[in-house]
Coordinates of C-alpha atoms and ligand atoms in Angstrom, one line a residue:
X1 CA 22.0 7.0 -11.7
X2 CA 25.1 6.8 -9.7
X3 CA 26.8 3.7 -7.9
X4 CA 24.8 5.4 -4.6
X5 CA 21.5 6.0 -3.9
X6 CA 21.0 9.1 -1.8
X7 CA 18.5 8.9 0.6
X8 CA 17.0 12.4 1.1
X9 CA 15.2 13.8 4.7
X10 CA 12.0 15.5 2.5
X11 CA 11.8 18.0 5.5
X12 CA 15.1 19.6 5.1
X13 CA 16.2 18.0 1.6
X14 CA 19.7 16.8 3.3
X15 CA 21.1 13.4 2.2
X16 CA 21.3 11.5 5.2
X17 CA 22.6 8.3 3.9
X18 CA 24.0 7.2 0.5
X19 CA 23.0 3.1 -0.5
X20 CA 24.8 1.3 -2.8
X21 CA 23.0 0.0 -6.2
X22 CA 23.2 -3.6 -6.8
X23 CA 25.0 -4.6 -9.7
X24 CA 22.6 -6.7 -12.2
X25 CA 25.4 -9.6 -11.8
X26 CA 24.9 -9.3 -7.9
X27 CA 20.9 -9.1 -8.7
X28 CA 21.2 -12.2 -10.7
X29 CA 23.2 -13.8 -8.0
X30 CA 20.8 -12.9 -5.6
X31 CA 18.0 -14.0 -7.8
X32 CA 19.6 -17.7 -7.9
X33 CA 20.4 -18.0 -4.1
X34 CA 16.3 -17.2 -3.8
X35 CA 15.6 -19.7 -5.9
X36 CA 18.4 -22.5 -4.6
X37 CA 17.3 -22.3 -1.1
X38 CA 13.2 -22.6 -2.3
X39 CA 13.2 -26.3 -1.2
X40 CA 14.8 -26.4 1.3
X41 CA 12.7 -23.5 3.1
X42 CA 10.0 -24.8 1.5
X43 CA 10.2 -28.2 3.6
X44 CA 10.7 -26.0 7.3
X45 CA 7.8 -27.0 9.3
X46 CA 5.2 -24.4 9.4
X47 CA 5.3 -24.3 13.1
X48 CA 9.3 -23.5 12.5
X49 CA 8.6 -21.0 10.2
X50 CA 5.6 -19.5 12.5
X51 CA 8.1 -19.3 15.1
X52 CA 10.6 -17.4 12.8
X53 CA 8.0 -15.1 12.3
X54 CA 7.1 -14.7 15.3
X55 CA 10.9 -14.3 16.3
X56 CA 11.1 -11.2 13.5
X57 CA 8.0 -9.3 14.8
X58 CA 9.3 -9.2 18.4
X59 CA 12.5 -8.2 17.1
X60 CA 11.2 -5.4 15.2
X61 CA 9.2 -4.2 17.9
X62 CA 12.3 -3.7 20.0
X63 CA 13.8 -1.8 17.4
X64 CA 10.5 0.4 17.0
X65 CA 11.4 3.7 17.9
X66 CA 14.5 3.2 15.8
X67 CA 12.9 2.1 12.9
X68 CA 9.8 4.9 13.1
X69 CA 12.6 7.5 13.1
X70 CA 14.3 5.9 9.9
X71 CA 10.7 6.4 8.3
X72 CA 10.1 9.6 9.5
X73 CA 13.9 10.7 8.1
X74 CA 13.4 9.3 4.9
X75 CA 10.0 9.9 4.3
X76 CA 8.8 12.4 6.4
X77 CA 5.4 11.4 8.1
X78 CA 5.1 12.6 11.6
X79 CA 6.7 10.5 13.9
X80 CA 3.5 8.9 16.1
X81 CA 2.6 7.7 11.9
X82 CA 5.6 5.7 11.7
X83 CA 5.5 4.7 15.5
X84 CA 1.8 3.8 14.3
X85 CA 3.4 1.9 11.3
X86 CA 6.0 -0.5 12.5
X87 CA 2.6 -1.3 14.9
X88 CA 1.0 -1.8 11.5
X89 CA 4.0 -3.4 10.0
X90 CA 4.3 -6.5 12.7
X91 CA 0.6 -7.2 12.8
X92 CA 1.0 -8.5 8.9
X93 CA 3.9 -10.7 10.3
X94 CA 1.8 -11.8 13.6
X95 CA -0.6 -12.8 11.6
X96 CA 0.8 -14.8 8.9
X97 CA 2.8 -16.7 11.6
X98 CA -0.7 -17.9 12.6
X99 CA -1.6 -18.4 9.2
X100 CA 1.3 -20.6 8.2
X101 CA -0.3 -23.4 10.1
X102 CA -3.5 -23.3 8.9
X103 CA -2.4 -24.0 5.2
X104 CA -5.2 -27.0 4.6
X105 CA -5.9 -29.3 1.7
X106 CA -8.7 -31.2 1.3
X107 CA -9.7 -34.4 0.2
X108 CA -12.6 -34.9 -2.5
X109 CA -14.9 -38.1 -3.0
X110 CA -13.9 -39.8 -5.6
X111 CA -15.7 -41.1 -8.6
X112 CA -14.9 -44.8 -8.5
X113 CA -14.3 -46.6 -5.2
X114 CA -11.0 -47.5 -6.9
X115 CA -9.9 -44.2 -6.1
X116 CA -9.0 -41.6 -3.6
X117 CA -8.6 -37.9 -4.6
X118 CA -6.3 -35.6 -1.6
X119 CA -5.9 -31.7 -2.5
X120 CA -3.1 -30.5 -1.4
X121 CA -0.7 -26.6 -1.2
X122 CA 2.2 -26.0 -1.8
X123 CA 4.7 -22.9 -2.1
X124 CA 4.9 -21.2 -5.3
X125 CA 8.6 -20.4 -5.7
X126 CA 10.4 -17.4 -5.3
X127 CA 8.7 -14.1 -4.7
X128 CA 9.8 -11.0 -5.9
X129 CA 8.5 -8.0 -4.6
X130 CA 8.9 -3.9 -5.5
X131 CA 7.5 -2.0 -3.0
X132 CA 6.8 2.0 -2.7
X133 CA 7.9 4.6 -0.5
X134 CA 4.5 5.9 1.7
X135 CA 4.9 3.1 3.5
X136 CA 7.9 1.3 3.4
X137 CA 7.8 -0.9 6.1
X138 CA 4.1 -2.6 5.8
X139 CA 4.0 -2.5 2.4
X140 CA 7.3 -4.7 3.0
X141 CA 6.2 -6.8 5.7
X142 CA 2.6 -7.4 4.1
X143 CA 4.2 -9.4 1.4
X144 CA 7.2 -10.6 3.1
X145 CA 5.1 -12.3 5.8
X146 CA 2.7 -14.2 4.0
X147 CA 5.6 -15.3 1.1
X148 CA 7.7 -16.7 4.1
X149 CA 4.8 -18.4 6.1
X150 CA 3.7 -20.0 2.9
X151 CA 7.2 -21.3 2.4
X152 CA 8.4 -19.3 -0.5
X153 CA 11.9 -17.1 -0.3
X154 CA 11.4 -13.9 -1.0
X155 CA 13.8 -11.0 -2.3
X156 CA 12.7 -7.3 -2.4
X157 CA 13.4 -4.0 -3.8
X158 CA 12.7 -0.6 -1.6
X159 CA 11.4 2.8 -3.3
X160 CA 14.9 4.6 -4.2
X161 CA 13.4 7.2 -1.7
X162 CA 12.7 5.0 1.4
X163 CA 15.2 2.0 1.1
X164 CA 17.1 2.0 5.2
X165 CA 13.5 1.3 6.2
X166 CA 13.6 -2.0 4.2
X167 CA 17.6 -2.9 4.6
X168 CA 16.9 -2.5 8.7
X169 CA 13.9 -4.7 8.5
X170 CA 15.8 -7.3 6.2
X171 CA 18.8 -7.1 8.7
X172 CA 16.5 -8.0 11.5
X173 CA 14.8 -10.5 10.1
X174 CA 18.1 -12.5 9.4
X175 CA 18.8 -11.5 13.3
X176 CA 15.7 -13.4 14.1
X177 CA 17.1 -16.7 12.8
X178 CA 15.8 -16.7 9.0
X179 CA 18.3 -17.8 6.6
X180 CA 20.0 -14.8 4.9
X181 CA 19.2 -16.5 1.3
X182 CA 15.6 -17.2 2.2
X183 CA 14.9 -13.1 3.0
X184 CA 16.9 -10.8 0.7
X185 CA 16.8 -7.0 -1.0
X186 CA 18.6 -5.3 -3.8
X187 CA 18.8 -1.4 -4.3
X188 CA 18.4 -0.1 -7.8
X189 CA 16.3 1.9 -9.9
X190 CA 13.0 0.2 -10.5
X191 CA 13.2 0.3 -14.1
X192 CA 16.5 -1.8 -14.0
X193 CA 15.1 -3.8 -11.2
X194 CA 11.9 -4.6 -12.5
X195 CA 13.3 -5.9 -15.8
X196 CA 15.8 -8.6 -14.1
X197 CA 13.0 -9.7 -12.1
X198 CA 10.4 -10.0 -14.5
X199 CA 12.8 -11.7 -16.7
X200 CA 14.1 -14.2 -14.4
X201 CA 13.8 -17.8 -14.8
X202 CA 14.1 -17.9 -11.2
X203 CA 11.0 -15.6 -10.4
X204 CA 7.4 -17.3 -9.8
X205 CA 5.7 -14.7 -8.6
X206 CA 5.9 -10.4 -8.6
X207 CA 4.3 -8.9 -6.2
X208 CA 4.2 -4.8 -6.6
X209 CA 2.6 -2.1 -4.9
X210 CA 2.7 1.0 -6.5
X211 CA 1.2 2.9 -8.7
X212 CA -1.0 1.9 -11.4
X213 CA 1.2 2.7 -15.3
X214 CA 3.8 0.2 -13.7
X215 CA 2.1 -2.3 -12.2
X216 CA 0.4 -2.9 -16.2
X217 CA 4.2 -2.7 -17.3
X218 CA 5.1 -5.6 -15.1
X219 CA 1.8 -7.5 -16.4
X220 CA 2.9 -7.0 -19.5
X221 CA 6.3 -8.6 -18.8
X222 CA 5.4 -11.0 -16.8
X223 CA 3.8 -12.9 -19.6
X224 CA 7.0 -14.0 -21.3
X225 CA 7.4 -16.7 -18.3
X226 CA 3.7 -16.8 -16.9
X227 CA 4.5 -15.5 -13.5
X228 CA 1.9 -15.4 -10.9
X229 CA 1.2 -11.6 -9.9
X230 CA -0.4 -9.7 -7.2
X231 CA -0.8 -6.3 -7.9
X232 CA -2.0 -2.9 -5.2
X233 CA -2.0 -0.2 -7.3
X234 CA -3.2 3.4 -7.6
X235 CA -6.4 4.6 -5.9
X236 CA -9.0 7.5 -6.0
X237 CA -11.4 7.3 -3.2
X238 CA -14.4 9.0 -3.3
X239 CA -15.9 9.7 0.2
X240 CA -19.7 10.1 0.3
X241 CA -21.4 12.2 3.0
X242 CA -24.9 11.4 2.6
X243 CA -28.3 13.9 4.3
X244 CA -28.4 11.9 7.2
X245 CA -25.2 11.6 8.4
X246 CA -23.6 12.7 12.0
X247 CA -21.9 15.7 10.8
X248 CA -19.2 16.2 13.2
X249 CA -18.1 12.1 13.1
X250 CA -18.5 12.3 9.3
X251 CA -16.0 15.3 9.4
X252 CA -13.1 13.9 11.7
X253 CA -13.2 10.8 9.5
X254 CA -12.7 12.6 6.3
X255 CA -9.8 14.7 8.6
X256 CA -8.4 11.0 8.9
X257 CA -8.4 9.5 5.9
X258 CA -7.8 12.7 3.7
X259 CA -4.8 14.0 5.6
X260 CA -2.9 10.9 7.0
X261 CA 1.0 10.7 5.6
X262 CA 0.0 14.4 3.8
X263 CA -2.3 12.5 1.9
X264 CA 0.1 10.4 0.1
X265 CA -1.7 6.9 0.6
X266 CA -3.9 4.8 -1.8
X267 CA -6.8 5.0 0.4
X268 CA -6.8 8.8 0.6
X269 CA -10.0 10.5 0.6
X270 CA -9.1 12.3 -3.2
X271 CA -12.9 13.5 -4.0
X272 CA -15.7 14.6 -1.0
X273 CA -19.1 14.0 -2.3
X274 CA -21.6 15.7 -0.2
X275 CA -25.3 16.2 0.0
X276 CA -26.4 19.5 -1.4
X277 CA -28.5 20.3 2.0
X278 CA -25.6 19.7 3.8
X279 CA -22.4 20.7 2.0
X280 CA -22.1 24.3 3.1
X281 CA -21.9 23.4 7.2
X282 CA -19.9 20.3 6.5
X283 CA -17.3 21.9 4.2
X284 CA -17.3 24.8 6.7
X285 CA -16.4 22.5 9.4
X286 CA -13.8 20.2 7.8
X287 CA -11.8 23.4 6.5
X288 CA -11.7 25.2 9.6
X289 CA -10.5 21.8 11.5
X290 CA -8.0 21.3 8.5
X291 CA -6.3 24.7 8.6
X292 CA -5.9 24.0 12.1
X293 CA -3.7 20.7 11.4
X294 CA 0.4 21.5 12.3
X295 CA 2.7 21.3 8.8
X296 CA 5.8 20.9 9.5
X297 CA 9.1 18.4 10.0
X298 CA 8.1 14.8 10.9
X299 CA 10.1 14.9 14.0
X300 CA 9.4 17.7 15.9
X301 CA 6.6 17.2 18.6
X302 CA 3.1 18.3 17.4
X303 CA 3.4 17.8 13.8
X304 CA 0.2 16.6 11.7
X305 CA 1.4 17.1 8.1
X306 CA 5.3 16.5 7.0
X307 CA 6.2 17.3 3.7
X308 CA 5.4 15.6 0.2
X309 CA 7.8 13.3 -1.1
X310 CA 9.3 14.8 -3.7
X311 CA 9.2 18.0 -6.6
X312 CA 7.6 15.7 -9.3
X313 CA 4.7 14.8 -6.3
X314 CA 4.8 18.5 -5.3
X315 CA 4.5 20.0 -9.1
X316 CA 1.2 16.8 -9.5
X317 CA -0.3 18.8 -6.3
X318 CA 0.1 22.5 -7.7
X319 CA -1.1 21.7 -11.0
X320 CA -4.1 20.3 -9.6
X321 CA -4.8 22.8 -7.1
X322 CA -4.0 25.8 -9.8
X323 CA -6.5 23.9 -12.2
X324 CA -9.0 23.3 -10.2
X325 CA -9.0 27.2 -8.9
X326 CA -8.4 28.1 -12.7
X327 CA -12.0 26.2 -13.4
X328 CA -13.9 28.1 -10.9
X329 CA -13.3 25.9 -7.4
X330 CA -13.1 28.1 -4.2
X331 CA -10.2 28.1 -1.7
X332 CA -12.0 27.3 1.8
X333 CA -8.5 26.4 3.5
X334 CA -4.8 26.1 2.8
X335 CA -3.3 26.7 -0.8
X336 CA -0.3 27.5 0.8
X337 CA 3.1 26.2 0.2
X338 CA 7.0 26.4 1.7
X339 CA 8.6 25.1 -0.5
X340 CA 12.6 25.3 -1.7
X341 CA 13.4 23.6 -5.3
X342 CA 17.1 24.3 -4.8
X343 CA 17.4 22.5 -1.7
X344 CA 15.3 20.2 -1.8
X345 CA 12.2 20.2 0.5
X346 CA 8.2 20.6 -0.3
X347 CA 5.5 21.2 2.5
X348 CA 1.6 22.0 1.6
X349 CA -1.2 23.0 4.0
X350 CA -4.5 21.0 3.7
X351 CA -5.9 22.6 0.8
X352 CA -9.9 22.4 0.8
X353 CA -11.5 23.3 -2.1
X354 CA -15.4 23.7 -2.8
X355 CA -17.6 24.5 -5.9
X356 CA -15.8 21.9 -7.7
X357 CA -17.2 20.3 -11.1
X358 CA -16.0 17.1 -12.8
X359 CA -14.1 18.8 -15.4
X360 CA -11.4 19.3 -13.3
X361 CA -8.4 17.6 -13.7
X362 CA -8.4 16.7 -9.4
X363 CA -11.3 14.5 -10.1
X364 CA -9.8 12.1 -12.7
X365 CA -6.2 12.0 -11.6
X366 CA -4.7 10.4 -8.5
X367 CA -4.0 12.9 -5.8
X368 CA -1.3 12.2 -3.7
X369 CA -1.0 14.9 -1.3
X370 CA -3.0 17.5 1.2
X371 CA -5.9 18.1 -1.2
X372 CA -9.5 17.8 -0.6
X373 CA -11.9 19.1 -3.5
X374 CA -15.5 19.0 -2.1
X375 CA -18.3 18.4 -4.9
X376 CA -21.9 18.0 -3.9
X377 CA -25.1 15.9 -5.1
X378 CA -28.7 15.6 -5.2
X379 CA -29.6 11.5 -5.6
X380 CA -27.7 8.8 -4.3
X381 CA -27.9 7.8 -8.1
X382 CA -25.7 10.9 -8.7
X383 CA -23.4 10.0 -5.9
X384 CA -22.8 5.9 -7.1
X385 CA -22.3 7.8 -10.6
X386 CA -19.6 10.0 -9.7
X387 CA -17.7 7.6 -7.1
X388 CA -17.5 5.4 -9.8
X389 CA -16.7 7.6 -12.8
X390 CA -12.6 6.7 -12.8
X391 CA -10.9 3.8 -13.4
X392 CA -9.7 3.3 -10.2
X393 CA -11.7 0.8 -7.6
X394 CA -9.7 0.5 -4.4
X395 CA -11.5 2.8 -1.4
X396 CA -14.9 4.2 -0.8
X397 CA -16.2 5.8 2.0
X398 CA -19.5 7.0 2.6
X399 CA -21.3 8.0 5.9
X400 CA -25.2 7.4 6.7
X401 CA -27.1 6.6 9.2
X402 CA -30.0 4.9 7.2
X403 CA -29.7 1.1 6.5
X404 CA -31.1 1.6 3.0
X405 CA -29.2 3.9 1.9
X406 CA -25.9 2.7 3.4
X407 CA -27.3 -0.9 1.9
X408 CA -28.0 0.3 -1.4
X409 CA -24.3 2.4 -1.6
X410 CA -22.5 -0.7 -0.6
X411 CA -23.9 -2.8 -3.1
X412 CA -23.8 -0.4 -6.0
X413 CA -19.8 1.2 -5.0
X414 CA -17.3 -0.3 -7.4
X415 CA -14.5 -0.7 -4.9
X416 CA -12.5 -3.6 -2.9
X417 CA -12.5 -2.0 0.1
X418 CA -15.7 -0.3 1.6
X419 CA -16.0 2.1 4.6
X420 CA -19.6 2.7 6.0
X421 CA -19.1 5.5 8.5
X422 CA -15.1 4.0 8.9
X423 CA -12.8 6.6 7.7
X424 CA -10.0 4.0 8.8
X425 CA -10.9 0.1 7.5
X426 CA -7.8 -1.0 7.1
X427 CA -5.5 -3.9 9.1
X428 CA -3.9 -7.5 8.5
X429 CA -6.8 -9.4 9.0
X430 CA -9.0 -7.9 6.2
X431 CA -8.2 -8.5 2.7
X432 CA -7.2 -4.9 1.4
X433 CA -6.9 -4.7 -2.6
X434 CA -8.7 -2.7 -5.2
X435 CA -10.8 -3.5 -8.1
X436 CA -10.5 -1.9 -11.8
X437 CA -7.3 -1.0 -12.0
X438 CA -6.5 -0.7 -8.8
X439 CA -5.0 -3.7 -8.9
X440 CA -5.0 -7.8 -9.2
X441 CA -5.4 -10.2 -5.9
X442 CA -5.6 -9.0 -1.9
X443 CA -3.2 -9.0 0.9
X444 CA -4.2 -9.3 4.2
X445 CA -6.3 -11.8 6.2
X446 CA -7.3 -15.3 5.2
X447 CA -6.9 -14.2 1.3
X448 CA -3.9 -13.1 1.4
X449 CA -1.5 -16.0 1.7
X450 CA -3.6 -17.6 -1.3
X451 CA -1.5 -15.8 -3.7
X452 CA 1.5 -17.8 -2.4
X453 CA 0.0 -21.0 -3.0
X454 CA -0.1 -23.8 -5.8
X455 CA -2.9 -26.1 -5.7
X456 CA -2.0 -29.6 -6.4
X457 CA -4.0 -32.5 -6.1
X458 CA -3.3 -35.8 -6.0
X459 CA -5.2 -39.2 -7.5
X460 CA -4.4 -42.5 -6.0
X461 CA -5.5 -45.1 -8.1
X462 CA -6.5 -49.0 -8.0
X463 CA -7.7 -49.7 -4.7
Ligands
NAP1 P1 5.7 4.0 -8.4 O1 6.4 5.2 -9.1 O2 4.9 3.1 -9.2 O3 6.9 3.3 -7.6 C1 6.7 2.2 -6.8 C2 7.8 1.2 -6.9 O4 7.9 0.8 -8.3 C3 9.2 1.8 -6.6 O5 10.0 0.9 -5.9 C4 9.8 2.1 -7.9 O6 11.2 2.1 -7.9 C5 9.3 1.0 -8.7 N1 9.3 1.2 -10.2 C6 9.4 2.4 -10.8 N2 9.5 2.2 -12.2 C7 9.5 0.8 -12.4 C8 9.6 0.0 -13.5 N3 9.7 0.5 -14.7 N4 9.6 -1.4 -13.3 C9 9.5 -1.9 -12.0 N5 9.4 -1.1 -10.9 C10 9.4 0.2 -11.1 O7 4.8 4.5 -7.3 P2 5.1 5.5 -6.1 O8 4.9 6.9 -6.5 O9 6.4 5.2 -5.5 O10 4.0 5.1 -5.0 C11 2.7 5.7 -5.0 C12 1.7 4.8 -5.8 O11 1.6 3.6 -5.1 C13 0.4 5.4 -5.8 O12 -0.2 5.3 -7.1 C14 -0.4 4.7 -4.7 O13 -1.8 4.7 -4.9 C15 0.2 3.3 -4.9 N6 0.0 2.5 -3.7 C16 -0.9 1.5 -3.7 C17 -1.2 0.8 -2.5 C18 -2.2 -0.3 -2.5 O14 -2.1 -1.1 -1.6 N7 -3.0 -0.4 -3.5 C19 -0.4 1.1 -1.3 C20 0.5 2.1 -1.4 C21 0.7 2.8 -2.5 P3 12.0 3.5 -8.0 O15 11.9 4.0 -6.6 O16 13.3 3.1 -8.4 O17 11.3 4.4 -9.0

């Protein structure tokens, strides 16, 4: 890698900005100012650090149309995505500017009268966090928020694709009146990165979302100092459609949670398991509405789909798509592709695919882009078996009508996060996170500034 980063538009494949990489002496030094300023943030009042907060999101949310067109440029999602993401974005930091004044103790009777027990939180230290590029400001702000409301700095390194996103929401921050030691990032490539974090004395706690072969990596080296770790990683969503459903709702939901950011989220809807009675009218239905979705550059008006990230995502997508199609699925929409290696830029229409078996490759690996493969079932048993067949536990969806069966799906789906006929559960007060190996810990809601925490408690003795 060179001294620069070069952040590309996916659309067109242009550079449109070049970063500079962090040396690992300025990382270190970076690394040690988070960690000198711990205590003193640390002992900010939380109704000081609320209002900080508070100061950042308003901030932000003058900037927004700014800040949506950085993450439409350097990602490519349609513009009203990323004017629906910095939206997205502030509510983690509204809330955990509430939440920094309702961190409690307790106190616990005592087993002597000679004693009084008191429980009490405290800040873990500092906080790094590596963060990916689908959504690079919440995935930012939903760690940043609760780290600072807790009282821990926090320092954090951007995708190499998506890092102006996270430099204008550091910049702003420090504009809001947080000290410039207490919020920090570093550009680099993650493998550098991830090993001066991990093996920093100064680090207390890694926080990571991404996907799922590095978040075991930084596991594995967190070890050596026993760091705290949250991890969001990969997902495979299964989304059930079940006899009974409402069709047409059942439909737009999938269209929602299959097709939002080109399908290039963790909660994607990556395999459509639908009734047997009902699978011909409902695949019928969801192509037709998904050929009809608008592919094109994030910016210009109208646009549904941008483009996919990069040529390794791109090549993921065709290989699954030709796999799938060499194994006997059926091409009810899409398979169709503009596409130009030399320059740069990859764009592929919602892909629906039918008659598809397990053996295909699209039902075991992650798909991260515009493909829905549509498998059907007979028994719910069936369904619960095949939802749950991967390794992965982070989304389900599944649409009834009937309490018992919509009781006996959410009690028997392996997953963190459950939809029953909500294609969209997501949102800062929630605690999002994924099971298996989907990850470690939730972020979000009441939950998610626990991971920020040490418990301490005290025992005050002869009375
Ligand atoms: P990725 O390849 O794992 O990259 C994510 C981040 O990790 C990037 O900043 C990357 O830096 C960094 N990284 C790469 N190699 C590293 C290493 N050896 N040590 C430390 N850091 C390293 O994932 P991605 O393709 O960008 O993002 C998509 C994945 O994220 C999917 O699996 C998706 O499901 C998951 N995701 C999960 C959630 C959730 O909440 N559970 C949310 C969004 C996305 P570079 O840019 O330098 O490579």
């Amino acid at each position: 890698m060179s001294d620069y980063i070069k952040v590309k538009n996916p659309a067109t494949g242009q550079v449109i900005k070049e970063i500079r990489i962090n040396s690992e002496e300025e990382i270190k030094e970076k690394l040690k100012k988070g960690h000198d300023c711990f205590k003193k943030w640390a002992k900010v009042n939380a109704h000081e650090r609320s209002r900080l907060l508070r100061n950042w999101s308003r901030i932000i949310q003058e900037n927004k149309t700014e800040i949506a067109e950085i993450i439409t440029l350097e990602n490519g999602k349609p513009l009203s995505e990323s004017l629906g993401e910095v939206d997205y974005a502030t509510s983690y930091i509204d809330w955990y500017a509430e939440e920094a004044k309702r961190i409690y103790g307790r106190t616990v009777p005592a087993s002597s009268e000679t004693k009084r027990i008191i429980v009490t939180k405290q800040p873990i230290g500092l906080v790094a966090a590596i963060t990916p590029w689908n959504f690079p400001a919440a995935m930012m702000t939903r760690k940043a928020a609760p780290a600072l409301a807790a009282g821990c700095p926090f320092i954090v390194k951007p995708a190499v694709e998506t890092p102006i996103t996270t430099i204008k929401l550091v910049e702003l921050a420090h504009e809001a009146g947080i000290p410039v030691d207490v919020i920090q990032y570093v550009n680099g490539s993650g493998t550098k990165v991830g090993e001066l974090f991990t093996s920093s004395e100064y680090v207390r706690k890694i926080t990571f979302t991404g996907s799922t072969p590095i978040g075991k990596l930084l596991i594995k080296n967190s070890a050596d100092t026993v760091k705290h770790v949250t991890m969001e990683l990969g997902g495979h969503a299964p989304l059930i459609v079940c006899e009974d459903a409402d069709l047409d709702f059942a439909v737009q939901q999938a269209l929602l949670t299959k097709f939002r950011n080109a399908g290039q989220t963790c909660v994607c809807a990556n395999r459509i398991i639908v009734h047997e009675k009902i699978a011909k009218t409902f695949s019928k239905e969801f192509a037709e509405a998904a050929q009809k979705l608008i592919v094109g550059n994030g910016l210009d008006k109208g646009t549904q789909i941008g483009p996919i990230i990069n040529e390794k995502g791109y090549n993921k997508i065709i290989n699954q798509i030709n796999d799938a199609i060499e194994k006997g699925a059926e091409v009810l929409a899409g398979n169709q592709f503009i596409a130009d290696r030399e320059k740069g830029y990859f764009f592929v229409s919602p892909t629906v695919l039918a008659n598809v078996k397990l053996n295909m490759n699209i039902m075991h690996e992650e798909t991260f882009g515009p493909v829905a493969p549509i498998i059907t079932f007979k028994s719910l048993e069936d369904a619960v078996e095949i939802a749950n067949s991967t390794p992965y536990g982070l989304a389900a969806y599944f649409f009834t009508n009937n309490y018992k069966t919509g009781t006996y799906l959410s009690e028997n789906l392996d997953f963190g996060i459950v939809g029953w006929n909500d294609g969209a559960p997501s949102g800062s007060h929630i605690p999002f996170g994924g099971m298996k190996e989907s990850g470690i810990g939730r972020e979000g809601g009441l939950e998610g500034i626990e991971p920020y925490l040490e418990t301490k408690y005290l025992s005050i003795g002869n009375f």
